[in-house]
Tab-separated table of C-alpha atoms in Angstrom:
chain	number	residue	atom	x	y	z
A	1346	UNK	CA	-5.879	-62.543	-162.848
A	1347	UNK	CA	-9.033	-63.850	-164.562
A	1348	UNK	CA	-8.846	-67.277	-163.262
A	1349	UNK	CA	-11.772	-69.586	-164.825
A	1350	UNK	CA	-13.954	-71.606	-162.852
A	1351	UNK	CA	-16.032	-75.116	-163.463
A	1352	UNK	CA	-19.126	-76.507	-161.394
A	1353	UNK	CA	-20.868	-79.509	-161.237
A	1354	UNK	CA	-23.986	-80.866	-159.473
A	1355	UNK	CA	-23.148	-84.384	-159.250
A	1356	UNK	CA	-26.660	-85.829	-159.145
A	1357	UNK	CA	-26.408	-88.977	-160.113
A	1358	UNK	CA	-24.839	-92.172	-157.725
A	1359	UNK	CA	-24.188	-94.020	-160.868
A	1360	UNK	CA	-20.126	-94.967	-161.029
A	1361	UNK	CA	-19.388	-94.493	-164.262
A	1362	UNK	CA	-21.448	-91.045	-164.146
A	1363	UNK	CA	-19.219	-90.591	-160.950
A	1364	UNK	CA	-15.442	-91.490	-162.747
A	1365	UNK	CA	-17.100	-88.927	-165.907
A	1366	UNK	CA	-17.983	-86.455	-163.379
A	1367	UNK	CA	-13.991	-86.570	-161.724
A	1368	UNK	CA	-12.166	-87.093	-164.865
A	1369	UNK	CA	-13.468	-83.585	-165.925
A	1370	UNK	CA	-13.392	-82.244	-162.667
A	1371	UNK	CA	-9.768	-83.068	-162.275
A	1372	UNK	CA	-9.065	-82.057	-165.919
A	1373	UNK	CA	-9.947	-78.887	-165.160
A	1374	UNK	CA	-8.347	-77.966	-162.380
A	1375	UNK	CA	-5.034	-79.366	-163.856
A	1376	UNK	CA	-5.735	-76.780	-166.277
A	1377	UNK	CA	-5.294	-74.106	-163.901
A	1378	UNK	CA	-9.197	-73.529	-163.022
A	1379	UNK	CA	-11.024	-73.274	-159.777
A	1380	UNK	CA	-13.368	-76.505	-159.578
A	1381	UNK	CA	-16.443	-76.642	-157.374
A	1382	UNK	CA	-18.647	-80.060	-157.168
A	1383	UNK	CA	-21.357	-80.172	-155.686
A	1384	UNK	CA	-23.231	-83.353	-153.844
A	1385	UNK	CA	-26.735	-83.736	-154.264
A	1386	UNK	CA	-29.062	-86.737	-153.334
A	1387	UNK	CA	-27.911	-89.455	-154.994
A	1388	UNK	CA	-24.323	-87.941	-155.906
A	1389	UNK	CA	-23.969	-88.132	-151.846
A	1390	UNK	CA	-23.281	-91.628	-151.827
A	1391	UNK	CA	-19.735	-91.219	-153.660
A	1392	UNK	CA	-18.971	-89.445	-150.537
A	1393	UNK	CA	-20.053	-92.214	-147.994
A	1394	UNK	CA	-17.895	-94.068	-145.866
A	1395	UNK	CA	-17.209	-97.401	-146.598
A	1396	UNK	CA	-18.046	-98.894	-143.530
A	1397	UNK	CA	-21.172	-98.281	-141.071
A	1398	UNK	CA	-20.974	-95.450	-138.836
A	1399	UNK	CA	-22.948	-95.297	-135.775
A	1400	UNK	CA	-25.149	-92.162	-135.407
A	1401	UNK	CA	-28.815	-91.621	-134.444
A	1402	UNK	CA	-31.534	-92.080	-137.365
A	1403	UNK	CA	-35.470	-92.231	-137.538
A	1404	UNK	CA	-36.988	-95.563	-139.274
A	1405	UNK	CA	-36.853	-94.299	-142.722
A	1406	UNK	CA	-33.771	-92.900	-142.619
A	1407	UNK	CA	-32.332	-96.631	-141.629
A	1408	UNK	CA	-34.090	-97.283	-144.580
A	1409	UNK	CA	-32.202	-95.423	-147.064
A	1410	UNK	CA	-28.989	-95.831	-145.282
A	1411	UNK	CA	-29.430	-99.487	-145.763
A	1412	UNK	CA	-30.645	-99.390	-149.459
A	1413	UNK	CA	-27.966	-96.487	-150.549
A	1414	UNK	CA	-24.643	-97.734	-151.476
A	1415	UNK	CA	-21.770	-96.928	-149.118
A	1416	UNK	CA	-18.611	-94.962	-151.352
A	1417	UNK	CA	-16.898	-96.098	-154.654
A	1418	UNK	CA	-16.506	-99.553	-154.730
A	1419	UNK	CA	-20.445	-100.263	-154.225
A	1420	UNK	CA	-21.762	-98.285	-156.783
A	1421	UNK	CA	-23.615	-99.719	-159.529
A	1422	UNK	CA	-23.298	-98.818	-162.826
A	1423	UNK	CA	-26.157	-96.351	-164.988
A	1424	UNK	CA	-26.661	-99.123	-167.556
A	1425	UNK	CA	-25.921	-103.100	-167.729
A	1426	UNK	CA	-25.612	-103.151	-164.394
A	1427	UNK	CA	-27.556	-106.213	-163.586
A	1428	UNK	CA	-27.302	-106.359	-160.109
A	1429	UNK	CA	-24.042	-105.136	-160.033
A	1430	UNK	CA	-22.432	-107.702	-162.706
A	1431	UNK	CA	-22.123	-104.470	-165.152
A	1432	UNK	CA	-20.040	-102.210	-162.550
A	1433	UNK	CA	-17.985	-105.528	-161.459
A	1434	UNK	CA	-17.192	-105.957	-165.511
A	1435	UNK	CA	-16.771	-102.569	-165.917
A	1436	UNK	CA	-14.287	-102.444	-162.854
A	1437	UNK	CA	-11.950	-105.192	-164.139
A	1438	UNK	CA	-11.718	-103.924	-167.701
A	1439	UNK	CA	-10.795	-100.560	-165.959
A	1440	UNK	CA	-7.917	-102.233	-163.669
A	1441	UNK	CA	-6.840	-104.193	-167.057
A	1442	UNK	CA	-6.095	-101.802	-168.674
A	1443	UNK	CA	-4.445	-100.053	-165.982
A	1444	UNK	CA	-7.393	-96.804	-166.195
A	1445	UNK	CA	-7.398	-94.672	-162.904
A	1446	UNK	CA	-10.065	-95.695	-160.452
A	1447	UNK	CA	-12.735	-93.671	-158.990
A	1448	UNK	CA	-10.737	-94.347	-155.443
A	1449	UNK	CA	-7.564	-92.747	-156.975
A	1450	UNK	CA	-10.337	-89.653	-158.902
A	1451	UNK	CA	-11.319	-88.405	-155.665
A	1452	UNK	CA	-8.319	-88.136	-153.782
A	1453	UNK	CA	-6.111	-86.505	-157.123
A	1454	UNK	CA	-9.572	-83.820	-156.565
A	1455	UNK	CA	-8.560	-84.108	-153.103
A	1456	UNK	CA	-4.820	-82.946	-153.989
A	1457	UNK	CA	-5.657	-80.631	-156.663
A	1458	UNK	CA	-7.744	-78.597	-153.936
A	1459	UNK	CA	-11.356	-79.092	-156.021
A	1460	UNK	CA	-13.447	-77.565	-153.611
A	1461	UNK	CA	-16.299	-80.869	-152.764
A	1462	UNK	CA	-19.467	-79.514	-151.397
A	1463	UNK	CA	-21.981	-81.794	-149.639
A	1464	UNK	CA	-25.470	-80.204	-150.637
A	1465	UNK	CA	-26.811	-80.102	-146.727
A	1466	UNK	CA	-30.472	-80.293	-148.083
A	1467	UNK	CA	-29.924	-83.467	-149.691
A	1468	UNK	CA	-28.359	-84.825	-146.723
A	1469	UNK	CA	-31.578	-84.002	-144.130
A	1470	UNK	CA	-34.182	-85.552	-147.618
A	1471	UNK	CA	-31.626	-88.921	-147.201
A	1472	UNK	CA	-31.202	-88.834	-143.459
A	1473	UNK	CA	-26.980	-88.851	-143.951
A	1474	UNK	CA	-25.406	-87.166	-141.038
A	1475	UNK	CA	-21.185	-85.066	-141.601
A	1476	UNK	CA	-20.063	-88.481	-139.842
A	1477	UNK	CA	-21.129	-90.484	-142.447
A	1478	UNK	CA	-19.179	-88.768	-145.308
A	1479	UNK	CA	-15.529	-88.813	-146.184
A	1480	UNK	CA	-12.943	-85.918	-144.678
A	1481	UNK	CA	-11.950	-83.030	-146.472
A	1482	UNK	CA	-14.964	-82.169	-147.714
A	1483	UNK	CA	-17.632	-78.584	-147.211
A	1484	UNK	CA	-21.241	-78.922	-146.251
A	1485	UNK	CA	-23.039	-76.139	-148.029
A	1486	UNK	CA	-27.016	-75.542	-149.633
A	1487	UNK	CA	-28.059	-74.395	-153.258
A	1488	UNK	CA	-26.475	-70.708	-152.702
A	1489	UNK	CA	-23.168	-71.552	-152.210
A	1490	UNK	CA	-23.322	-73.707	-155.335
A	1491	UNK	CA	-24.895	-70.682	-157.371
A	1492	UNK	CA	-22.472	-68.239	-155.935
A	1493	UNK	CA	-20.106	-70.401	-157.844
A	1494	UNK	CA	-21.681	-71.127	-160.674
A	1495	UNK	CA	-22.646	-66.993	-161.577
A	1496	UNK	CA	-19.031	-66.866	-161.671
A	1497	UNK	CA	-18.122	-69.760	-164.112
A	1498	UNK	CA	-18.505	-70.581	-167.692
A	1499	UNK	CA	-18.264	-74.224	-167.173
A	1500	UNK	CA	-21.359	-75.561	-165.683
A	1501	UNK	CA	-22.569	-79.047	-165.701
A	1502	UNK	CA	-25.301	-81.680	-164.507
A	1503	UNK	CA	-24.691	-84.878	-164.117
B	1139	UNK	CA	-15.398	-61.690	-184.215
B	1140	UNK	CA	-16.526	-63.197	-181.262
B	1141	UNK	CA	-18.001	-66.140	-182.468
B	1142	UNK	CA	-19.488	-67.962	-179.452
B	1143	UNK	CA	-19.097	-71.748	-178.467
B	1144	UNK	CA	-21.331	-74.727	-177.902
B	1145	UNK	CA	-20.028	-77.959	-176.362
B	1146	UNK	CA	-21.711	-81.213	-175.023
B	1147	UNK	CA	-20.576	-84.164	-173.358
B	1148	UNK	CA	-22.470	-86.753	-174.952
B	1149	UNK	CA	-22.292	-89.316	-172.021
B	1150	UNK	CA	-26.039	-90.957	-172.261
B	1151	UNK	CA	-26.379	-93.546	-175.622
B	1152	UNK	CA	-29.949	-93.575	-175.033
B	1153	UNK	CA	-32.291	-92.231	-178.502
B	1154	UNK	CA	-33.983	-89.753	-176.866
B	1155	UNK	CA	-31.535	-88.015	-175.059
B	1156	UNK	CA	-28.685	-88.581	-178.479
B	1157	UNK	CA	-32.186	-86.720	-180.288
B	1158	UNK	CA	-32.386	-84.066	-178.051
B	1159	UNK	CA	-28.319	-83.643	-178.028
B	1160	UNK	CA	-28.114	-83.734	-182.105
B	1161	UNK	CA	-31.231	-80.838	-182.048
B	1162	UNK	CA	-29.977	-78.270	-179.564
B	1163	UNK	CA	-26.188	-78.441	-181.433
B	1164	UNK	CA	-27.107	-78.505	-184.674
B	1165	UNK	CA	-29.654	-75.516	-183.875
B	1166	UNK	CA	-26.670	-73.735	-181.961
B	1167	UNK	CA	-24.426	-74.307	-185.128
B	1168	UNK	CA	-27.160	-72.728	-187.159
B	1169	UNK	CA	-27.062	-69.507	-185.035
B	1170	UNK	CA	-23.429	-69.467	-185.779
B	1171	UNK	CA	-21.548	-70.797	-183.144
B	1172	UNK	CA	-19.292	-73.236	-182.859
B	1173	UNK	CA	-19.986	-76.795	-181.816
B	1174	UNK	CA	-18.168	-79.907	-180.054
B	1175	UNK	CA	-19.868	-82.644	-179.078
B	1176	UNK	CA	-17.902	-85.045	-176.547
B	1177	UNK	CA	-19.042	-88.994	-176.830
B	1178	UNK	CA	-18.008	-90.699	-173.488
B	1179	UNK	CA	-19.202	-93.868	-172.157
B	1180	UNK	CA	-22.470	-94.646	-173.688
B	1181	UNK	CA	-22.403	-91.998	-176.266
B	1182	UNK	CA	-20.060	-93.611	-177.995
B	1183	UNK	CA	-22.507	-96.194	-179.299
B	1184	UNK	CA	-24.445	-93.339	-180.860
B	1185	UNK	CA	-20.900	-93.629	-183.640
B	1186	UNK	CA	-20.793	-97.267	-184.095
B	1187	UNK	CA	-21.459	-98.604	-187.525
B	1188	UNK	CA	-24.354	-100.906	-188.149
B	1189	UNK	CA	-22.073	-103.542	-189.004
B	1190	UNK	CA	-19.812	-105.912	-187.243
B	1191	UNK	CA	-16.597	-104.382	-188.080
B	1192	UNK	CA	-13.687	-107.373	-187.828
B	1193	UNK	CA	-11.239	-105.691	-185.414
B	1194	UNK	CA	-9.103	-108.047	-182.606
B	1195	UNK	CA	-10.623	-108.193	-179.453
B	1196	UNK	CA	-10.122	-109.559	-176.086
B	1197	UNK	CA	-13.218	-111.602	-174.374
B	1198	UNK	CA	-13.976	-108.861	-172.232
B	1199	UNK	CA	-14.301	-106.066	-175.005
B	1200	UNK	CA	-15.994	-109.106	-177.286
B	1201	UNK	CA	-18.693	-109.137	-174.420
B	1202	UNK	CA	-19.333	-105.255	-174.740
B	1203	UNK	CA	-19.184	-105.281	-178.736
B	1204	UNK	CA	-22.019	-107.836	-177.985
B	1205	UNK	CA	-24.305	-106.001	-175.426
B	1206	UNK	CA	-23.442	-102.618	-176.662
B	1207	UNK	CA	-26.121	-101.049	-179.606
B	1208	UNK	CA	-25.024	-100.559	-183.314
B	1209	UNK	CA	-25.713	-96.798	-184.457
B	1210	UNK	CA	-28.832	-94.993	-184.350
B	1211	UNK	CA	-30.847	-97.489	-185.461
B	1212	UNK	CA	-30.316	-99.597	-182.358
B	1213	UNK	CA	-30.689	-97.064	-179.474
B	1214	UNK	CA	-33.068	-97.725	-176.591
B	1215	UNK	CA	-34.669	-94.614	-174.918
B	1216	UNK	CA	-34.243	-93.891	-171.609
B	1217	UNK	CA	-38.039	-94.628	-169.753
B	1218	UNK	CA	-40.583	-96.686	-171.145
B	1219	UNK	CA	-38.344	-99.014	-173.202
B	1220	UNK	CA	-39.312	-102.455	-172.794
B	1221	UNK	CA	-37.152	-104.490	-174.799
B	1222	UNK	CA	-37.153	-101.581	-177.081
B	1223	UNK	CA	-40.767	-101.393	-177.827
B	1224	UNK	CA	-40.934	-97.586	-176.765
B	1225	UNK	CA	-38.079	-96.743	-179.016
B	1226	UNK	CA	-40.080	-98.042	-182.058
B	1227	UNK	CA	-43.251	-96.280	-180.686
B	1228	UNK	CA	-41.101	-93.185	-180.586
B	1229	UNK	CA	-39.573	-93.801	-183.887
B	1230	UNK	CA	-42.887	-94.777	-185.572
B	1231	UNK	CA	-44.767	-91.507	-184.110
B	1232	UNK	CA	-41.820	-89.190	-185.085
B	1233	UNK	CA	-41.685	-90.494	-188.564
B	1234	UNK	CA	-45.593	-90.213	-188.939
B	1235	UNK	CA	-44.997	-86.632	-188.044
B	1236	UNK	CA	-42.480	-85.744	-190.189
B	1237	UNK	CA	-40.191	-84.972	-188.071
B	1238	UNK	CA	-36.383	-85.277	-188.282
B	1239	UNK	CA	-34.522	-88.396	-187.604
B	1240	UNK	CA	-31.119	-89.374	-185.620
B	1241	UNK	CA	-29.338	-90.405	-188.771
B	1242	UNK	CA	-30.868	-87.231	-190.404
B	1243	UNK	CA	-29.598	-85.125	-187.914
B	1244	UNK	CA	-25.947	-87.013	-187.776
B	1245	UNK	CA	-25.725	-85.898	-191.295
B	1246	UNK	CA	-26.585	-82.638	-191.170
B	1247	UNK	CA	-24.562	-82.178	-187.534
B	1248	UNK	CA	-21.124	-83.121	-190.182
B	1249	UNK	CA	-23.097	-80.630	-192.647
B	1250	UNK	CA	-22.859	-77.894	-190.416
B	1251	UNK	CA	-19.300	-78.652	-189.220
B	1252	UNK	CA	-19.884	-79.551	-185.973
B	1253	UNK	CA	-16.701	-80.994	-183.972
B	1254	UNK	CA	-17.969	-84.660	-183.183
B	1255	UNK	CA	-15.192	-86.127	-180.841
B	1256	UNK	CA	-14.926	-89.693	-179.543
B	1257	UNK	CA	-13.442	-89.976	-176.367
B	1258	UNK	CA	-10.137	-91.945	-176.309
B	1259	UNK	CA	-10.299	-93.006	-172.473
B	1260	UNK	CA	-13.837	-94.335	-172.971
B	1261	UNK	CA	-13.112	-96.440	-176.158
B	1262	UNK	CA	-10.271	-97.821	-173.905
B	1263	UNK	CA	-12.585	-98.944	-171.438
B	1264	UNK	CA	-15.515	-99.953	-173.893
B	1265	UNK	CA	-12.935	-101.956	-176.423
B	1266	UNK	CA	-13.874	-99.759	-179.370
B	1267	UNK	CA	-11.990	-99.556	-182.301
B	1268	UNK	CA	-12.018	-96.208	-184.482
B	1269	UNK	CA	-12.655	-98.990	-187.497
B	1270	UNK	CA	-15.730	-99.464	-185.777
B	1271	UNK	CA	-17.134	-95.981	-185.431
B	1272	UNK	CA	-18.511	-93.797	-188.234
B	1273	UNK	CA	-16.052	-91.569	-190.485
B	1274	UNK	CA	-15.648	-88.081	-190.408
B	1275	UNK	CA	-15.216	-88.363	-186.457
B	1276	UNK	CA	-11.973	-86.889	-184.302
B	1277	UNK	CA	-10.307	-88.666	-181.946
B	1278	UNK	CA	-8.980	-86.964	-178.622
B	1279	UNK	CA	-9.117	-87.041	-174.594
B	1280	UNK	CA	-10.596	-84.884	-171.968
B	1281	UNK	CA	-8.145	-82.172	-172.495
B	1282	UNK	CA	-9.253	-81.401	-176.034
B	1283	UNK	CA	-12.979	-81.243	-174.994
B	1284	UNK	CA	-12.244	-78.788	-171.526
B	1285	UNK	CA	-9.918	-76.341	-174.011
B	1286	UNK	CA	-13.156	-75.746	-176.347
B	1287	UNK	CA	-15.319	-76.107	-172.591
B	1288	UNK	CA	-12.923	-73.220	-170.830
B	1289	UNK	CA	-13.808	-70.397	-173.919
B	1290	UNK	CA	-17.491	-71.791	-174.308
B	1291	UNK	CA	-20.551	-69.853	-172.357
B	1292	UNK	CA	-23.188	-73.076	-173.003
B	1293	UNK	CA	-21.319	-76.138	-171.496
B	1294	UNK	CA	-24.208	-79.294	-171.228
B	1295	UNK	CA	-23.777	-82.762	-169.976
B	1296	UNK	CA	-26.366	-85.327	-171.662
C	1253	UNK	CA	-26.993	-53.627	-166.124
C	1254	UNK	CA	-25.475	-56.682	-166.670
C	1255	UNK	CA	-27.932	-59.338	-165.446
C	1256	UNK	CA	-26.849	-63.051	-165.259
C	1257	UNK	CA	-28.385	-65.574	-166.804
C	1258	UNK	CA	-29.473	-69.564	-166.211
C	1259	UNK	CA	-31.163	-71.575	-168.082
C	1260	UNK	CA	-32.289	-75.424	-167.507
C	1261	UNK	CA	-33.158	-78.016	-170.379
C	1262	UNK	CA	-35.284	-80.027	-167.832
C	1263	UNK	CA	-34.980	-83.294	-170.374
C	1264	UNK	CA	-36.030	-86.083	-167.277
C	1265	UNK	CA	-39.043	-86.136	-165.955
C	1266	UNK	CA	-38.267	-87.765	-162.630
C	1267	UNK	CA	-39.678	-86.278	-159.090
C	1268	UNK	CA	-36.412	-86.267	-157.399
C	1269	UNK	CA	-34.565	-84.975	-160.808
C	1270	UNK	CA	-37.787	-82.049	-161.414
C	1271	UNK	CA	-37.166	-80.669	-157.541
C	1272	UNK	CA	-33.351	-80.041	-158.195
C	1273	UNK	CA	-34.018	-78.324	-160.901
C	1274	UNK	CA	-36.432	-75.917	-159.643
C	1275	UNK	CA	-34.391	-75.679	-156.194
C	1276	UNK	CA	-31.598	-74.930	-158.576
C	1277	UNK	CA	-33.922	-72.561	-160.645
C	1278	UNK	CA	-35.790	-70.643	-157.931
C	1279	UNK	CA	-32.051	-70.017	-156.022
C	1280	UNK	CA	-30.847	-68.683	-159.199
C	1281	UNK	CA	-33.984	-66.034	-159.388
C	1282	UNK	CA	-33.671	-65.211	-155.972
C	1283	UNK	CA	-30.232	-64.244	-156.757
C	1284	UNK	CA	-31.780	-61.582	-158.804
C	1285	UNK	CA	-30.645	-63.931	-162.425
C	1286	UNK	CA	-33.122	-64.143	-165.057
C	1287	UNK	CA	-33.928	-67.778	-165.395
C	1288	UNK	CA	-36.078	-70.136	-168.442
C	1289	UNK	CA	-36.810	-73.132	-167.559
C	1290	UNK	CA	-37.092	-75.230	-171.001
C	1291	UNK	CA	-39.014	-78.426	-170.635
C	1292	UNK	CA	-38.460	-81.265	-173.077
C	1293	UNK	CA	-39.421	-84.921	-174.057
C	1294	UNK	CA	-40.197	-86.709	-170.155
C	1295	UNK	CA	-40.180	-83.087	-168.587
C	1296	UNK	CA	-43.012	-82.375	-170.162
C	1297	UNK	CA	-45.062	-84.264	-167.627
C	1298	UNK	CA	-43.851	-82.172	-164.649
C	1299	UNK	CA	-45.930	-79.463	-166.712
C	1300	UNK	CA	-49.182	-81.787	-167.212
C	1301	UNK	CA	-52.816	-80.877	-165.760
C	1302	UNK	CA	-53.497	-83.448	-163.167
C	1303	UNK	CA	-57.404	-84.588	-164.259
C	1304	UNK	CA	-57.499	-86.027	-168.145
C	1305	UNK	CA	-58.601	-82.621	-170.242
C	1306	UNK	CA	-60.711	-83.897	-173.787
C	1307	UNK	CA	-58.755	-83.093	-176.100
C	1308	UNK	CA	-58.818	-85.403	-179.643
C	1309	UNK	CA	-55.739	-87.773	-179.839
C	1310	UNK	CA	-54.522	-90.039	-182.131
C	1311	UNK	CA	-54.168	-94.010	-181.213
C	1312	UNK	CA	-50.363	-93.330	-180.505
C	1313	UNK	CA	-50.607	-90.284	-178.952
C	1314	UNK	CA	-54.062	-91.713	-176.498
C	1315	UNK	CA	-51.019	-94.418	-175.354
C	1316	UNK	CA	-47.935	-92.164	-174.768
C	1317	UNK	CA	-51.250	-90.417	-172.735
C	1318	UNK	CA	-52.087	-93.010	-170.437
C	1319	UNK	CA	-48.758	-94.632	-170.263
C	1320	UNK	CA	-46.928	-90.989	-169.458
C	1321	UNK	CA	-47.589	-89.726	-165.763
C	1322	UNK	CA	-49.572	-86.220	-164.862
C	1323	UNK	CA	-47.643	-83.354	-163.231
C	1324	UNK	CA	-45.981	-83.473	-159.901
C	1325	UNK	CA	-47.856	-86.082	-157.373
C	1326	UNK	CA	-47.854	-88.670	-159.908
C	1327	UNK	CA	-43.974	-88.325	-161.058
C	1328	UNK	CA	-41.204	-91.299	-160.064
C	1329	UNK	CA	-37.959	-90.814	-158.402
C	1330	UNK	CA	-34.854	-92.381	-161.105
C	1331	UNK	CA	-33.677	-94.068	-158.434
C	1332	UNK	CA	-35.244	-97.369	-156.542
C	1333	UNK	CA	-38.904	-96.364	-157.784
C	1334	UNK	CA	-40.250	-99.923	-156.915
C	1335	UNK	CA	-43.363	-99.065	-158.754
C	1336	UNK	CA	-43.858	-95.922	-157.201
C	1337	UNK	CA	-42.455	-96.938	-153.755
C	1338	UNK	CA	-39.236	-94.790	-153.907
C	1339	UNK	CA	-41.184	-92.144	-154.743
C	1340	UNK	CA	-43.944	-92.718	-151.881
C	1341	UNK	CA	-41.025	-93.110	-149.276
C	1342	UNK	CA	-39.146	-89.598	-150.310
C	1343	UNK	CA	-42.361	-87.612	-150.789
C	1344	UNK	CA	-42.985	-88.872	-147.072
C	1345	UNK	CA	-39.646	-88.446	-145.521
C	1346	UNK	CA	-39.719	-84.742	-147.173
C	1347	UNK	CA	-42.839	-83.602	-146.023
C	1348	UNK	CA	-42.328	-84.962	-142.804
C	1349	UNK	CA	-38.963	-82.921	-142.614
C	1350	UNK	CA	-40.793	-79.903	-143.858
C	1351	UNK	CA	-38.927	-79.570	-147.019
C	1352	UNK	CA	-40.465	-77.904	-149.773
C	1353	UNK	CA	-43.149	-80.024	-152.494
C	1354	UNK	CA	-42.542	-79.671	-155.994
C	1355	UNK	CA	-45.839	-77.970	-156.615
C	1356	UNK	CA	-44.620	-75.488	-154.194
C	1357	UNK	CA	-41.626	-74.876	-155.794
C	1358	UNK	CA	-43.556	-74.318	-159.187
C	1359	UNK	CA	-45.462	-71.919	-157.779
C	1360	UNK	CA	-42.954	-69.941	-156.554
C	1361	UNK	CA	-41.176	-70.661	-159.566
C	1362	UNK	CA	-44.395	-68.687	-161.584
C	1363	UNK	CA	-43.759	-65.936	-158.417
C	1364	UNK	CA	-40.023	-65.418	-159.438
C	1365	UNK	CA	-41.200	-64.838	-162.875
C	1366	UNK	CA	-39.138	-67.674	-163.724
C	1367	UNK	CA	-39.546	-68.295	-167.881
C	1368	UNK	CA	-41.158	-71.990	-168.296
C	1369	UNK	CA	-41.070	-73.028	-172.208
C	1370	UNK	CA	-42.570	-76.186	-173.221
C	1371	UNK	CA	-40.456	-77.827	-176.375
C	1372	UNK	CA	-43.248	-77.515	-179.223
C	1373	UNK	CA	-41.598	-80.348	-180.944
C	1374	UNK	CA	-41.805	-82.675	-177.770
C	1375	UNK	CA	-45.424	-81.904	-177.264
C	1376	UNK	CA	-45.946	-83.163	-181.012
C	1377	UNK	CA	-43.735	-86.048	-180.559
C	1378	UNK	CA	-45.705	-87.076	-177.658
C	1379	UNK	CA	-49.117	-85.659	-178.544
C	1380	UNK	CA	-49.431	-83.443	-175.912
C	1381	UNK	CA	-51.533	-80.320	-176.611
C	1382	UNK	CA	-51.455	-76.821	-174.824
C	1383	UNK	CA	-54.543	-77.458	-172.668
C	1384	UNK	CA	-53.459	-80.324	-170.997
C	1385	UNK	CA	-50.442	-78.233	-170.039
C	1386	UNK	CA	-50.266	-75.396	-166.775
C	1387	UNK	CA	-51.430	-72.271	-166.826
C	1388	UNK	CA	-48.674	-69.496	-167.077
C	1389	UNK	CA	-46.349	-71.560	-169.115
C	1390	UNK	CA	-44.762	-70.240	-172.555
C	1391	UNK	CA	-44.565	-72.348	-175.722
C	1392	UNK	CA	-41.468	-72.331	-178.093
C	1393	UNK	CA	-39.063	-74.361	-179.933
C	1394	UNK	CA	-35.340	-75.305	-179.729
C	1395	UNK	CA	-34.496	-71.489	-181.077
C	1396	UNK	CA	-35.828	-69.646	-178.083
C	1397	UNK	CA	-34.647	-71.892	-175.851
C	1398	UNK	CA	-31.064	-71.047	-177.346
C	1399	UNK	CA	-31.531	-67.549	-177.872
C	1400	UNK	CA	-31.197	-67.278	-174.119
C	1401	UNK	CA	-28.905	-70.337	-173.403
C	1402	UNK	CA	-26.323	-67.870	-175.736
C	1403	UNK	CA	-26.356	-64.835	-173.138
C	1404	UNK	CA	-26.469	-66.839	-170.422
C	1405	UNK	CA	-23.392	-68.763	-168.445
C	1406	UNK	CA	-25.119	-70.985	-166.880
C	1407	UNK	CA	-26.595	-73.500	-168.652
C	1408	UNK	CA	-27.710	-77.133	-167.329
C	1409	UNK	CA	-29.300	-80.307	-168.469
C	1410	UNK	CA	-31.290	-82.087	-166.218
């Protein structure tokens, strides 16, 4: 049994760094490998749920709750995005030509058991509290990430 | 023989990042490994020709063809752009130096018989046609890119 | 003996991009992995002096100068900057949640013997010279900085 593994730090909030980041994710794993991604400040907001949850926050965490996008569909794109006209093109193209959404991406990861880490450090910089986040995910710092990634081969930032 | 492996995902189409991709393979192919470069998304336009190539289009891909650079020549970089002014500063400073080009290194990447792959999903999405991208180029999905990924030790995502 | 190895191209030079990678960086060398740190193009500035140091420049290189920021407090975030806003509002909501400054973390970066290279071809292209750079920093090109990427298995761009 020499089982291979892949990691990512998903970084980045962008959506079409977000569908990159889950089509290789999910790739792997159908290969047979042990995926790990992990969350981190901006990548958090692929996690968010949709709608408004109520929990406590300080002033500036309002603040970012208010100006961070809440799960797939509001993302914005990393280029063109023009106030969102870029991810909205970018979107229908996708549904067009009948390419698997970022929706669908996370819960195939979901199925294929890719381990998704919520980088807890990240979470207390952007004030997002475990409610806030989807189900089915870990909550985790920079250890359990590099625990993971001394193991693997396949390592990326994105 | 244990020839070790390179691969990148070239996701970014911006001239700085496509210069720093093109230097660290093409040094890692002179060391002797082997090395794939993936071209998702953005990266893509880093292949396109420089020309209008006439290929059947729908509006929506007509619209990308449009916004989306031509080649090497045509690359923004990623901070200090505006409206492409700090790509020619960086051009005009790097070629005062003497120092290598992104066309000069695209040539010598195919010198050195590095794997340059477009992805298939991403010229889906983008409308690309392989008329339109430079020869010498494969053509192949995720799958092909995590098989040379799973036996490769320096995995990067640019 | 069979230490593990990371390595970082730090390619962005972004505040909130520069602290992953040395929380990433500084985990990894607590871990008891040998880490180099190989700063590039934008990352550069993470590594610059903050006061002006005379050194002679020419007209390009006095612009990328001024227009380029100066080490840690004067870096923005690659997300809702606003002018330097973004970056205001996370350096504010971090200290006041006692996480960790940057300059911390490149100090104890420099205490974990952590390896940080400056790309000798990005201080050209930018007309950056050694003294305006950190103390304790190395200075190499592309083939160092893959010399170690080739032992190691975990390899990231930021």
């Amino acid at each position: 049994m020499n089982q291979k593994k892949s990691t990512m730090v998903v970084f980045s909030g962008d959506l079409d760094k977000a569908i990159a980041s889950y089509i290789i994710a999910t790739g792997s794993a159908s290969m047979g490998n042990e995926v790990t991604m992990f969350f981190t400040f901006w990548g958090l907001t692929i996690l968010r749920k949709e709608n408004a949850v109520p929990v406590q926050k300080n002033r500036m965490d309002k603040l970012f709750a208010k100006m961070l996008p809440r799960g797939p569909r509001k993302l914005g794109i990393s280029k063109m995005n023009v106030g969102g006209l870029g991810a909205k093109m970018m979107k229908y193209t996708m549904k067009k030509k009948n390419i698997v959404t970022l929706q669908e991406l996370i819960e195939l990861a979901q199925e294929l058991d890719i381990k998704m880490v919520a980088c807890t450090m990240s979470m207390d910089v952007l004030g997002i509290k475990k409610e806030e986040l989807i189900d089915g995910i870990e909550y985790a710092g920079v250890a359990s990430y590099l625990a993971e990634a001394n193991e693997a081969n396949h390592n990326l930032f994105v």
